PDB file of C-alpha atoms in Angstrom:
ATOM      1  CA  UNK A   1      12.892 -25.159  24.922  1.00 53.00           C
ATOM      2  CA  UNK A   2      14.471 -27.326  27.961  1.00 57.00           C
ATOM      3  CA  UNK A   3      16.493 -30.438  26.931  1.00 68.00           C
ATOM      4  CA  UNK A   4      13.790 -32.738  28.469  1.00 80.00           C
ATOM      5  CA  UNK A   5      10.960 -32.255  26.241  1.00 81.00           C
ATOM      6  CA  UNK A   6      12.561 -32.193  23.296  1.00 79.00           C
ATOM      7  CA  UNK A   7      13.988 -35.597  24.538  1.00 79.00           C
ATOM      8  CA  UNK A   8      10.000 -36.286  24.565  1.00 83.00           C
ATOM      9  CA  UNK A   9       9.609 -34.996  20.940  1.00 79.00           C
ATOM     10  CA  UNK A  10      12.678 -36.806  19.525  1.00 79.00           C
ATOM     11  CA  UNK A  11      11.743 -39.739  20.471  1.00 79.00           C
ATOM     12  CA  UNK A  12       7.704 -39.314  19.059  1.00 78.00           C
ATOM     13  CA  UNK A  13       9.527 -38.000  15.746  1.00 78.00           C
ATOM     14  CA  UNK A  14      11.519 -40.886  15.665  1.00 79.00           C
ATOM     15  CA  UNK A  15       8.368 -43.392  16.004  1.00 79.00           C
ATOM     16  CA  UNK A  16       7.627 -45.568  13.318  1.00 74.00           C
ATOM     17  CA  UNK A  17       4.304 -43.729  12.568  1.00 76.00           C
ATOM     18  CA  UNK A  18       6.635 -39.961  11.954  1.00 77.00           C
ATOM     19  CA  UNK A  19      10.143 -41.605  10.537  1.00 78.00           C
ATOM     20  CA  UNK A  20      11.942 -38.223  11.811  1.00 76.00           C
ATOM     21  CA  UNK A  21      15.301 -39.591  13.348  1.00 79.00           C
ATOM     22  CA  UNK A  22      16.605 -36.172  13.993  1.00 75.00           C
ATOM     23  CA  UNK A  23      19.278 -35.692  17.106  1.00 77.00           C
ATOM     24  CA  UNK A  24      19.271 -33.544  19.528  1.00 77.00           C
ATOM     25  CA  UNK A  25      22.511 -31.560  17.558  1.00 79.00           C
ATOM     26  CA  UNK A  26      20.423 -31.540  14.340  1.00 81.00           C
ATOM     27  CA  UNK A  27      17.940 -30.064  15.894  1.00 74.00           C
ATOM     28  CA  UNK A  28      19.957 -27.222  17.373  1.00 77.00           C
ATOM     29  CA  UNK A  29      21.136 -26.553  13.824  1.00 83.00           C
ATOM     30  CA  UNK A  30      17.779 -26.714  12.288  1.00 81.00           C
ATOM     31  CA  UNK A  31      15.920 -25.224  14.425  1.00 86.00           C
ATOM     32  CA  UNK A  32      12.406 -26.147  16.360  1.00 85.00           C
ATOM     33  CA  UNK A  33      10.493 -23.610  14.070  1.00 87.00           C
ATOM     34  CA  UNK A  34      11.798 -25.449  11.089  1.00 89.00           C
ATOM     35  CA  UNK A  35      11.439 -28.198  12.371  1.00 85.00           C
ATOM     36  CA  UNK A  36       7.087 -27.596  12.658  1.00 88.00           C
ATOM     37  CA  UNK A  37       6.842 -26.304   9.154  1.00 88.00           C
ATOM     38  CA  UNK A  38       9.145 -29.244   7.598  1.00 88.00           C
ATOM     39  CA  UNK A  39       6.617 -31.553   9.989  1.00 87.00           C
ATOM     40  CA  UNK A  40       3.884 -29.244   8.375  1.00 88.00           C
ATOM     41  CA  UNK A  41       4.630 -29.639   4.715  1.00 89.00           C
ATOM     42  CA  UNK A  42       4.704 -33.163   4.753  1.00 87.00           C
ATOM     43  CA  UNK A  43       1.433 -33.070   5.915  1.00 85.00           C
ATOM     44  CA  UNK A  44       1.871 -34.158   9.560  1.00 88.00           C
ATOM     45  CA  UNK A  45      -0.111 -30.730  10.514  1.00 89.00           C
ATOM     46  CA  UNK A  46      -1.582 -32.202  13.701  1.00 89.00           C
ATOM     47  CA  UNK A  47       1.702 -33.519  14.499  1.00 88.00           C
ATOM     48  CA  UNK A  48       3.177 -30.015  14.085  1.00 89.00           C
ATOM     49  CA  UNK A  49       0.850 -28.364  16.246  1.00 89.00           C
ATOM     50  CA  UNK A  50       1.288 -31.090  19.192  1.00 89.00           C
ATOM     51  CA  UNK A  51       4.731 -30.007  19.878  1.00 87.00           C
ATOM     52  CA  UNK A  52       4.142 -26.452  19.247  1.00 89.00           C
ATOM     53  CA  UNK A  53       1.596 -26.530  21.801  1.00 86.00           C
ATOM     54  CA  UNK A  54       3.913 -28.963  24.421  1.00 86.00           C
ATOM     55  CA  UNK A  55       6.605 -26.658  23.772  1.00 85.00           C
ATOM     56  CA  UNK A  56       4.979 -23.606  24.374  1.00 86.00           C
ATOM     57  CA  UNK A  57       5.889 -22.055  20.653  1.00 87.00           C
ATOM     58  CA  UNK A  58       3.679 -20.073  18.493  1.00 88.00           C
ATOM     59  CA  UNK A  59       1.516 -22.087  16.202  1.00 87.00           C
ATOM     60  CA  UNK A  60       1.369 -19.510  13.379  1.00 89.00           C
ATOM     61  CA  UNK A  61       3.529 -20.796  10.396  1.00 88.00           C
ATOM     62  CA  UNK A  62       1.913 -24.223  10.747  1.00 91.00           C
ATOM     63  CA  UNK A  63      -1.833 -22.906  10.752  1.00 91.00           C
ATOM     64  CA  UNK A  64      -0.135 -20.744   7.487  1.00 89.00           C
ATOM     65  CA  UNK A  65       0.753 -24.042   6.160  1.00 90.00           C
ATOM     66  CA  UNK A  66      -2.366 -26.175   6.647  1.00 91.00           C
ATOM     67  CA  UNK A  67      -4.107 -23.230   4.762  1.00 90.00           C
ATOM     68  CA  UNK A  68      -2.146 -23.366   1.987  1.00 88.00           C
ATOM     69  CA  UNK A  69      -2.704 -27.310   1.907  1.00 89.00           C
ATOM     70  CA  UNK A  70      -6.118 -26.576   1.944  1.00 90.00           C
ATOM     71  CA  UNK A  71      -6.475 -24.374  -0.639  1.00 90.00           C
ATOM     72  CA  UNK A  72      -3.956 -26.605  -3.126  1.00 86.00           C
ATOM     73  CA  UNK A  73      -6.471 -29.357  -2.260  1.00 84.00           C
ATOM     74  CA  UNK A  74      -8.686 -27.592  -2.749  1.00 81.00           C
ATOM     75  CA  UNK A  75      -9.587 -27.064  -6.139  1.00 78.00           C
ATOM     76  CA  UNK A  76     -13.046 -28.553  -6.993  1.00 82.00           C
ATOM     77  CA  UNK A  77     -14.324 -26.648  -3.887  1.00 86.00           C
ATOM     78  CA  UNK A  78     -15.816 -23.492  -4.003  1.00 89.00           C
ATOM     79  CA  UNK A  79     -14.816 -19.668  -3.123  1.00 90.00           C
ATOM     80  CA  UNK A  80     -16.975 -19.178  -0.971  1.00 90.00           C
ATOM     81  CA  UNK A  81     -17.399 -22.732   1.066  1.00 91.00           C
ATOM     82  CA  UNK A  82     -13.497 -22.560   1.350  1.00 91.00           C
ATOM     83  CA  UNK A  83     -13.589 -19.053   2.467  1.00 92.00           C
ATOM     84  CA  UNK A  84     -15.924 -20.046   5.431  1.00 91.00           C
ATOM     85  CA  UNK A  85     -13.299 -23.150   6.081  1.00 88.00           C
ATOM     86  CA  UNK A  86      -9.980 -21.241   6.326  1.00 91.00           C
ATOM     87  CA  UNK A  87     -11.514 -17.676   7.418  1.00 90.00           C
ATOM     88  CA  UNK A  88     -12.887 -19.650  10.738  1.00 87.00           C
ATOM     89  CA  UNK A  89      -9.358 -21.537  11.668  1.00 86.00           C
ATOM     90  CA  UNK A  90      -7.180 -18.372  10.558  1.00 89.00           C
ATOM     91  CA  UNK A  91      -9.861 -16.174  12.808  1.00 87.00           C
ATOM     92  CA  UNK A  92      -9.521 -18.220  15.791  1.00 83.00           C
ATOM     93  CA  UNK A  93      -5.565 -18.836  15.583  1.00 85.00           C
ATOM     94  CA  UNK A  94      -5.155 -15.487  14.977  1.00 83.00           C
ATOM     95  CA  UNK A  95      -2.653 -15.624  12.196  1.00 85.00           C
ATOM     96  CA  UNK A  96      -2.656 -13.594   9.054  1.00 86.00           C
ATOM     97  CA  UNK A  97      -4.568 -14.275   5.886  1.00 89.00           C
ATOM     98  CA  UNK A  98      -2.156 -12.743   3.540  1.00 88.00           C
ATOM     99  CA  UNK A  99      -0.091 -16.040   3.353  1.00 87.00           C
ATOM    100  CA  UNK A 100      -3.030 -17.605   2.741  1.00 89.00           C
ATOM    101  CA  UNK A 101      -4.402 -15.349   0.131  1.00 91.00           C
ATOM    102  CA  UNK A 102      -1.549 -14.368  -1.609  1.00 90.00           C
ATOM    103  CA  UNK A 103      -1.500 -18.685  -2.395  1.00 88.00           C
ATOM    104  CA  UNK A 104      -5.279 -17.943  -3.899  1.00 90.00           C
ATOM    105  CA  UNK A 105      -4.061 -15.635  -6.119  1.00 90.00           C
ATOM    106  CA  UNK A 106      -0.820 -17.734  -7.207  1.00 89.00           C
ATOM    107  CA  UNK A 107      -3.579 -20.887  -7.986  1.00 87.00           C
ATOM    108  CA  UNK A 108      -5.518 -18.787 -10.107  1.00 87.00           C
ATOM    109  CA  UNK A 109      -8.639 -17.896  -7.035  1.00 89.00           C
ATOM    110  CA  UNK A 110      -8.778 -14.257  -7.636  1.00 89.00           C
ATOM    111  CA  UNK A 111     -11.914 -14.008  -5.756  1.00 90.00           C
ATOM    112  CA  UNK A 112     -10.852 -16.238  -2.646  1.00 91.00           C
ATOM    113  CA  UNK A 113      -7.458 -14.089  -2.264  1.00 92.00           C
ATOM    114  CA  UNK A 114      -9.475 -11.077  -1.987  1.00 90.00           C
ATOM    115  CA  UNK A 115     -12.049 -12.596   0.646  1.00 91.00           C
ATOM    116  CA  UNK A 116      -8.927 -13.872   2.282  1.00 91.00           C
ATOM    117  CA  UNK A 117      -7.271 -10.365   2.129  1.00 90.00           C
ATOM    118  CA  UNK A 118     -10.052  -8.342   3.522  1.00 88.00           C
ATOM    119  CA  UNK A 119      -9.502 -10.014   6.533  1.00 89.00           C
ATOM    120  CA  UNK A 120      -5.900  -9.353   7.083  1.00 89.00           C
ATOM    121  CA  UNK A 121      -5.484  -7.014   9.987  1.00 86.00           C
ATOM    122  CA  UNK A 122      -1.693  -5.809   9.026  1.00 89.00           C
ATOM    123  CA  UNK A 123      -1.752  -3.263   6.767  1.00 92.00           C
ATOM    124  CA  UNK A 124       1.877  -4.171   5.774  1.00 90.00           C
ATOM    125  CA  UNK A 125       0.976  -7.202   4.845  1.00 89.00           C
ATOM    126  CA  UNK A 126      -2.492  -6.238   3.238  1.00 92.00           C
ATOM    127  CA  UNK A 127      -1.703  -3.358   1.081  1.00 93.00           C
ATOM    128  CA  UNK A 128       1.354  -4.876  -1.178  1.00 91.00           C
ATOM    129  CA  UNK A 129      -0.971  -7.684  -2.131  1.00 90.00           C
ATOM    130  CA  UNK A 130      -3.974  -5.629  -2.864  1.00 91.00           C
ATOM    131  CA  UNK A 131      -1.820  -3.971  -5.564  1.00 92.00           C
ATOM    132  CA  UNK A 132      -0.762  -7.212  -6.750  1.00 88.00           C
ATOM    133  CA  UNK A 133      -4.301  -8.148  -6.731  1.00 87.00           C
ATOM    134  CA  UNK A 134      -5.049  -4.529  -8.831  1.00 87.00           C
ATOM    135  CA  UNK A 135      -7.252  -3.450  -6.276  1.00 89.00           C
ATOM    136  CA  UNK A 136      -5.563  -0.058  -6.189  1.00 92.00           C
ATOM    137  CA  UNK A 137      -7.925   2.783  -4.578  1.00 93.00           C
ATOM    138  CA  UNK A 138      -8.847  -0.178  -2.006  1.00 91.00           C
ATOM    139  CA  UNK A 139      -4.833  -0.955  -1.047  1.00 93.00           C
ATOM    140  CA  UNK A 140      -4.544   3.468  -1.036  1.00 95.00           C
ATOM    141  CA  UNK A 141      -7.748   3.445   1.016  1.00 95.00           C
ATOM    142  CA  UNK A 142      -6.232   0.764   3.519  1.00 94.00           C
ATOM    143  CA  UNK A 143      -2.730   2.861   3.626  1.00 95.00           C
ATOM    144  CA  UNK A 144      -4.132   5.828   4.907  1.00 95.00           C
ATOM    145  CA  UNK A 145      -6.434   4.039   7.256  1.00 93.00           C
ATOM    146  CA  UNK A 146      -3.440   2.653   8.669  1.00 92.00           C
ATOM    147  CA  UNK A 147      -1.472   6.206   9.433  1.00 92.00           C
ATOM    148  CA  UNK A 148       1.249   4.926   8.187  1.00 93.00           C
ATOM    149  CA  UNK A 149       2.797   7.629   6.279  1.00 93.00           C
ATOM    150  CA  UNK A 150       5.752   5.448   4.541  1.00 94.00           C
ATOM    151  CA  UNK A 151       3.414   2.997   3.328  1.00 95.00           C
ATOM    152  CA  UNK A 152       1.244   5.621   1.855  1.00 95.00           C
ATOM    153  CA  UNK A 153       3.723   7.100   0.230  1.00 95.00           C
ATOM    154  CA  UNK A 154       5.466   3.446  -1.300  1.00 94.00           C
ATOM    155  CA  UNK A 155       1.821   2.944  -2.398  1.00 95.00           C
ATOM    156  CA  UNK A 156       1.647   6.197  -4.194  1.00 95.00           C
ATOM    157  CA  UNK A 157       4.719   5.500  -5.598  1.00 93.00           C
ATOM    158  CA  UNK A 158       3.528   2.063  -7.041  1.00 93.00           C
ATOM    159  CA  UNK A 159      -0.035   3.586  -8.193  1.00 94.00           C
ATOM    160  CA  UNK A 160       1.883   6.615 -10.036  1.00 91.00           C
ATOM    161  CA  UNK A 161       3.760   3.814 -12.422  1.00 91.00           C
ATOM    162  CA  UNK A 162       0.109   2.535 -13.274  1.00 91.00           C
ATOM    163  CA  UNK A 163      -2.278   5.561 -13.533  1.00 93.00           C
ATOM    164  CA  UNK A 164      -1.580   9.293 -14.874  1.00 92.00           C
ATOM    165  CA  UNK A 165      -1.349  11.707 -12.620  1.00 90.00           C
ATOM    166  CA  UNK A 166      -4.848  13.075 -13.152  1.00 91.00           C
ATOM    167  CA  UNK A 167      -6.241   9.502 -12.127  1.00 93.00           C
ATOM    168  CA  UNK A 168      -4.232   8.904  -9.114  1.00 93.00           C
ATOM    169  CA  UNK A 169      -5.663  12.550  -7.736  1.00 93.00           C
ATOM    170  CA  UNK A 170      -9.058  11.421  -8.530  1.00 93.00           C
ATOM    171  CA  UNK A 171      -8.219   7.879  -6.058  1.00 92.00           C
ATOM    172  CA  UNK A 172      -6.374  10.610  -3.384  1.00 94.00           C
ATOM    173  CA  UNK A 173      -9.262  13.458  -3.347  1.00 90.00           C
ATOM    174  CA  UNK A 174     -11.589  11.938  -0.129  1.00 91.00           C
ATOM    175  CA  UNK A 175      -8.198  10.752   2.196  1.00 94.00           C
ATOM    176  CA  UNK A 176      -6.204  13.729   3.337  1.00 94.00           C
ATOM    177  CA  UNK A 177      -3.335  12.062   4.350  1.00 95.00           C
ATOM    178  CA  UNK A 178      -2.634  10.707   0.228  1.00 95.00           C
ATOM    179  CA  UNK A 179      -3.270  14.691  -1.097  1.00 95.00           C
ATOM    180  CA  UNK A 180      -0.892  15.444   1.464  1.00 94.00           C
ATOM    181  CA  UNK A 181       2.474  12.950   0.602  1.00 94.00           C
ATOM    182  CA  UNK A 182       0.764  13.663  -3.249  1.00 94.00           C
ATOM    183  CA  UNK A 183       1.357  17.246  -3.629  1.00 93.00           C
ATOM    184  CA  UNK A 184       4.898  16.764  -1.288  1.00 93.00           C
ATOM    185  CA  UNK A 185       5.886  14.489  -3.961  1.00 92.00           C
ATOM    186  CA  UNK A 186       5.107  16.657  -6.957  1.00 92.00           C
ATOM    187  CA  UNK A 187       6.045  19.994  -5.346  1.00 89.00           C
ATOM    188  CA  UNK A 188       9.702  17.959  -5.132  1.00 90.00           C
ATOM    189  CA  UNK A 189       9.744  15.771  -8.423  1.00 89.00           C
ATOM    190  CA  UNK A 190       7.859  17.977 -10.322  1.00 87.00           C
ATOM    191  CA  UNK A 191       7.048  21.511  -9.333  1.00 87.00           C
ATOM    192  CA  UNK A 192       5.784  22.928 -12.935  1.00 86.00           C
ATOM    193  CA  UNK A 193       2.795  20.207 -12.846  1.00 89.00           C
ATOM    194  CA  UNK A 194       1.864  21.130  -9.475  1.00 90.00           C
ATOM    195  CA  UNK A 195      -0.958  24.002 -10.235  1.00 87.00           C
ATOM    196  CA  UNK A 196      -2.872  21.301 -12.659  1.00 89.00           C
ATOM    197  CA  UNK A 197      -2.582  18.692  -9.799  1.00 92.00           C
ATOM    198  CA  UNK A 198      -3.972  21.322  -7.421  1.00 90.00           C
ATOM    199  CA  UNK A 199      -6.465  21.587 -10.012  1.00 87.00           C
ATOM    200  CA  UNK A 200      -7.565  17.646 -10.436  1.00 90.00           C
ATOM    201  CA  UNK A 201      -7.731  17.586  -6.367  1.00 91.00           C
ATOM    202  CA  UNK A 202     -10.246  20.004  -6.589  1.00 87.00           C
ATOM    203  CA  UNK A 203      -8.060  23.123  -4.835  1.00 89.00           C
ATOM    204  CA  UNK A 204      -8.229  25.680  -7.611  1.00 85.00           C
ATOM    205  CA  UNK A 205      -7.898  28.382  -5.106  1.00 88.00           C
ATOM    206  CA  UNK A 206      -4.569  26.831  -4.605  1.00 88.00           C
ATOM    207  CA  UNK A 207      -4.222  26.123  -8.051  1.00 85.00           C
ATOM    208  CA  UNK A 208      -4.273  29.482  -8.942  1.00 87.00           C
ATOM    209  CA  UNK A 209      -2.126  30.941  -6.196  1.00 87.00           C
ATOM    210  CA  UNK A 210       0.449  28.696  -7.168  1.00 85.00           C
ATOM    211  CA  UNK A 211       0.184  29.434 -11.550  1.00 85.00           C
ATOM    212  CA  UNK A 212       0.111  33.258  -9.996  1.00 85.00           C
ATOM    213  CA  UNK A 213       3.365  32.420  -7.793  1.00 85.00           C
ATOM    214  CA  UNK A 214       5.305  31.051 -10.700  1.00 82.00           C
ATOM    215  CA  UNK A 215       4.249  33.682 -12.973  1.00 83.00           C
ATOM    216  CA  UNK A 216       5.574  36.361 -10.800  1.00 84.00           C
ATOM    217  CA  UNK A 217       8.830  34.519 -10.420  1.00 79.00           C
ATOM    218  CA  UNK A 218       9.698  34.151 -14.138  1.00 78.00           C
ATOM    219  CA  UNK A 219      12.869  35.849 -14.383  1.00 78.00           C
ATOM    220  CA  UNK A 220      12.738  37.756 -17.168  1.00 79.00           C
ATOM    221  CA  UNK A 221      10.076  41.223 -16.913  1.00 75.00           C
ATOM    222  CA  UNK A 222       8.410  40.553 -20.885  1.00 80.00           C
ATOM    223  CA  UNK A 223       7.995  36.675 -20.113  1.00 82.00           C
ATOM    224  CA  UNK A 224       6.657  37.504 -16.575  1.00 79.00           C
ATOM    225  CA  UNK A 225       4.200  40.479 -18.199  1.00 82.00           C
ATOM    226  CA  UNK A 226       2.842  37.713 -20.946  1.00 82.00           C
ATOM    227  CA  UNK A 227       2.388  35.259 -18.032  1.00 79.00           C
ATOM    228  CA  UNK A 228       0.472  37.004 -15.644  1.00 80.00           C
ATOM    229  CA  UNK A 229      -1.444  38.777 -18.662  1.00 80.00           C
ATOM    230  CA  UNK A 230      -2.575  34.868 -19.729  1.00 79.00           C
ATOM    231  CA  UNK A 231      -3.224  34.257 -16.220  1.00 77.00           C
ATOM    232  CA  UNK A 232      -5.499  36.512 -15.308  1.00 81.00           C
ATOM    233  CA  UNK A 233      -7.357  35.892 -18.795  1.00 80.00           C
ATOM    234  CA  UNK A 234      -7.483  32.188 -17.772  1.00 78.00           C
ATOM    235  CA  UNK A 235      -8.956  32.986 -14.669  1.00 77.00           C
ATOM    236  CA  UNK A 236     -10.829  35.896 -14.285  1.00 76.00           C
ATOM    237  CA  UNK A 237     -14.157  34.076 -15.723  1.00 74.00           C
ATOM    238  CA  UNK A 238     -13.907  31.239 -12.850  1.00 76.00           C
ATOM    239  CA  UNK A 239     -17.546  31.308 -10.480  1.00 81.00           C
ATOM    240  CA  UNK A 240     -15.001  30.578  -7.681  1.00 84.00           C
ATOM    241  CA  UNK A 241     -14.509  34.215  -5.800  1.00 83.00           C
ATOM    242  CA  UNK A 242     -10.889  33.472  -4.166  1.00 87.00           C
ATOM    243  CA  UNK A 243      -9.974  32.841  -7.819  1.00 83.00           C
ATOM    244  CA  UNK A 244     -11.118  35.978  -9.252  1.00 82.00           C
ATOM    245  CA  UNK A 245      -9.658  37.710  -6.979  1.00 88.00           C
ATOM    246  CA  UNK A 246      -6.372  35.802  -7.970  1.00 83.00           C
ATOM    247  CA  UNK A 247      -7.039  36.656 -11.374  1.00 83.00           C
ATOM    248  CA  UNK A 248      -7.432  40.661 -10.527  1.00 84.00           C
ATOM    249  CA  UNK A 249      -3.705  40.279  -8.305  1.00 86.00           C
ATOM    250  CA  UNK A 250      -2.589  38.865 -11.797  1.00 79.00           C
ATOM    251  CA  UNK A 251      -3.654  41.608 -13.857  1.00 84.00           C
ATOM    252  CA  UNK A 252      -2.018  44.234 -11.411  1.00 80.00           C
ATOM    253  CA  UNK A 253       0.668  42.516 -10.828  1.00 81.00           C
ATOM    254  CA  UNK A 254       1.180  42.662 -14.984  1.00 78.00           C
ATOM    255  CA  UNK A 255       0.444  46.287 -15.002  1.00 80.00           C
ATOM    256  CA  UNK A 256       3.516  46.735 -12.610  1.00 79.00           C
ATOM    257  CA  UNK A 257       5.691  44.338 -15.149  1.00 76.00           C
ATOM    258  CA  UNK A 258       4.906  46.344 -18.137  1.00 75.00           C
ATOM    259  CA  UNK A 259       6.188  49.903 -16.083  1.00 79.00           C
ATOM    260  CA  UNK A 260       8.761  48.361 -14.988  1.00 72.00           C
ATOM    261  CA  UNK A 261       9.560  47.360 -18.640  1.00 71.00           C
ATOM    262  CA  UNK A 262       8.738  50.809 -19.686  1.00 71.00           C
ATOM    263  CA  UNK A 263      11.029  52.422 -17.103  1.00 69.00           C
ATOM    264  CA  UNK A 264      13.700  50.284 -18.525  1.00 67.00           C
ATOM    265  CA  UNK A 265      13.296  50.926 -21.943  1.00 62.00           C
ATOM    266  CA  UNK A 266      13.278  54.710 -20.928  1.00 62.00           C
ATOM    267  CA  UNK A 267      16.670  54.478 -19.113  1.00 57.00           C
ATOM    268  CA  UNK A 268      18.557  52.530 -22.047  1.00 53.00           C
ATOM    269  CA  UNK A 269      17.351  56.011 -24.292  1.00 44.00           C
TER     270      UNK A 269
END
């Protein structure tokens, strides 16, 4: 801002009515911003927005303010009748709601912060606090409506310290984008569980091309003969046809172990 009109505010803050003597050097160092939320927090919200408005500066952080006010004052009013207070000035300043709702949840308004949150355009903002809020599949839901494929993936990462794996691909099975960074994590972190995730997604076509692809690559001819033998046991009684027919490349595929084990035993005679 110019020097002139902060001349103008200066000498408002410094009115009997504000008690701000602040100089124009003090005011470099602070800051104008700081200078609306300090205005803001000691209550002097109409104040705040009066210069931000003269000024020309956004008006978010003291709207954030007055909500959080409101709801501290707010105690012996209800959810829902402060919901329709805050969710009307927030909507028509157009600042976030997480600040807002993430202060519900602090004051114990578990039910307001989530009102509040479904409101919050950002997913940044919005899917953090839904997990803090334990609203898990609706913070992985909001992820991958986002596109975001980094926050999908931190979100993953926070849902896999809370749920077994086997839950978590339950939440993931209907958004494509989750399976996806899903079975990319555990085909990195953990490749052997990766056929009985394929299986709780609800793939076990994949499933079983993937137990049949680690069977054939054991190493050693006996352990890979026993392991395709058990696979295509496991499998061969499945209604779904692509697995059958797994189950039948199994069972040849352990009829070519065993000869080769029998050619080898024949050459160490």
């Amino acid at each position: 801002p110019v020097v002139a009109p902060l001349l103008r505010v200066m000498r408002q803050l410094r009115s009997p009515e504000v008690g701000v003597p602040i100089t124009i050097s003090q005011l470099s160092r602070l800051s104008v911003p700081s200078l609306l939320l300090r205005l803001a927090r000691r209550g002097l919200i109409y104040l705040a927005l009066q210069v931000a408005h003269y000024l020309g500066l956004s008006t978010d952080t003291v709207v954030e303010e007055w909500a959080v006010q409101t709801i501290a004052a707010g105690s012996d009013t209800s959810d829902d009748r402060l919901f329709d207070h805050l969710h009307v000035r927030l909507r028509d300043h157009g600042v976030s709601f997480a600040s807002a709702s993430a202060t519900a949840w602090k004051m114990g308004r578990k039910d307001l912060a989530k009102k509040l949150l479904n409101h919050e355009t950002r997913a940044s903002e919005q899917v953090p606090l839904m997990i803090t809020l334990g609203e898990d599949r609706q913070a992985l839901v909001k992820a991958c409506e986002s596109m975001d494929s980094d926050l999908v993936h931190l979100t993953l990462l926070h849902l896999l310290r809370r749920h077994p794996p086997h839950d978590l691909a339950l939440m993931c099975r209907k958004l494509p984008l989750a399976v996806s960074l899903l079975l990319s994590y555990t085909r990195h972190r953990d490749p052997a569980s990766l056929p009985q995730m394929l299986t709780d997604l609800d793939r076990p076509l994949e499933a079983a091309q993937e137990s049949l692809r680690e069977a054939c690559e054991a190493p050693d001819p006996g352990k890979r003969r026993r392991l395709l033998e058990q696979l295509g046991k496991a499998l061969g009684g499945s209604k779904h046809e692509g697995v059958r027919a797994v189950a039948q490349a199994a069972r040849d595929e352990a009829l070519v172990a065993e000869c080769l084990l029998e050619l080898e035993g024949q050459a160490g005679l």
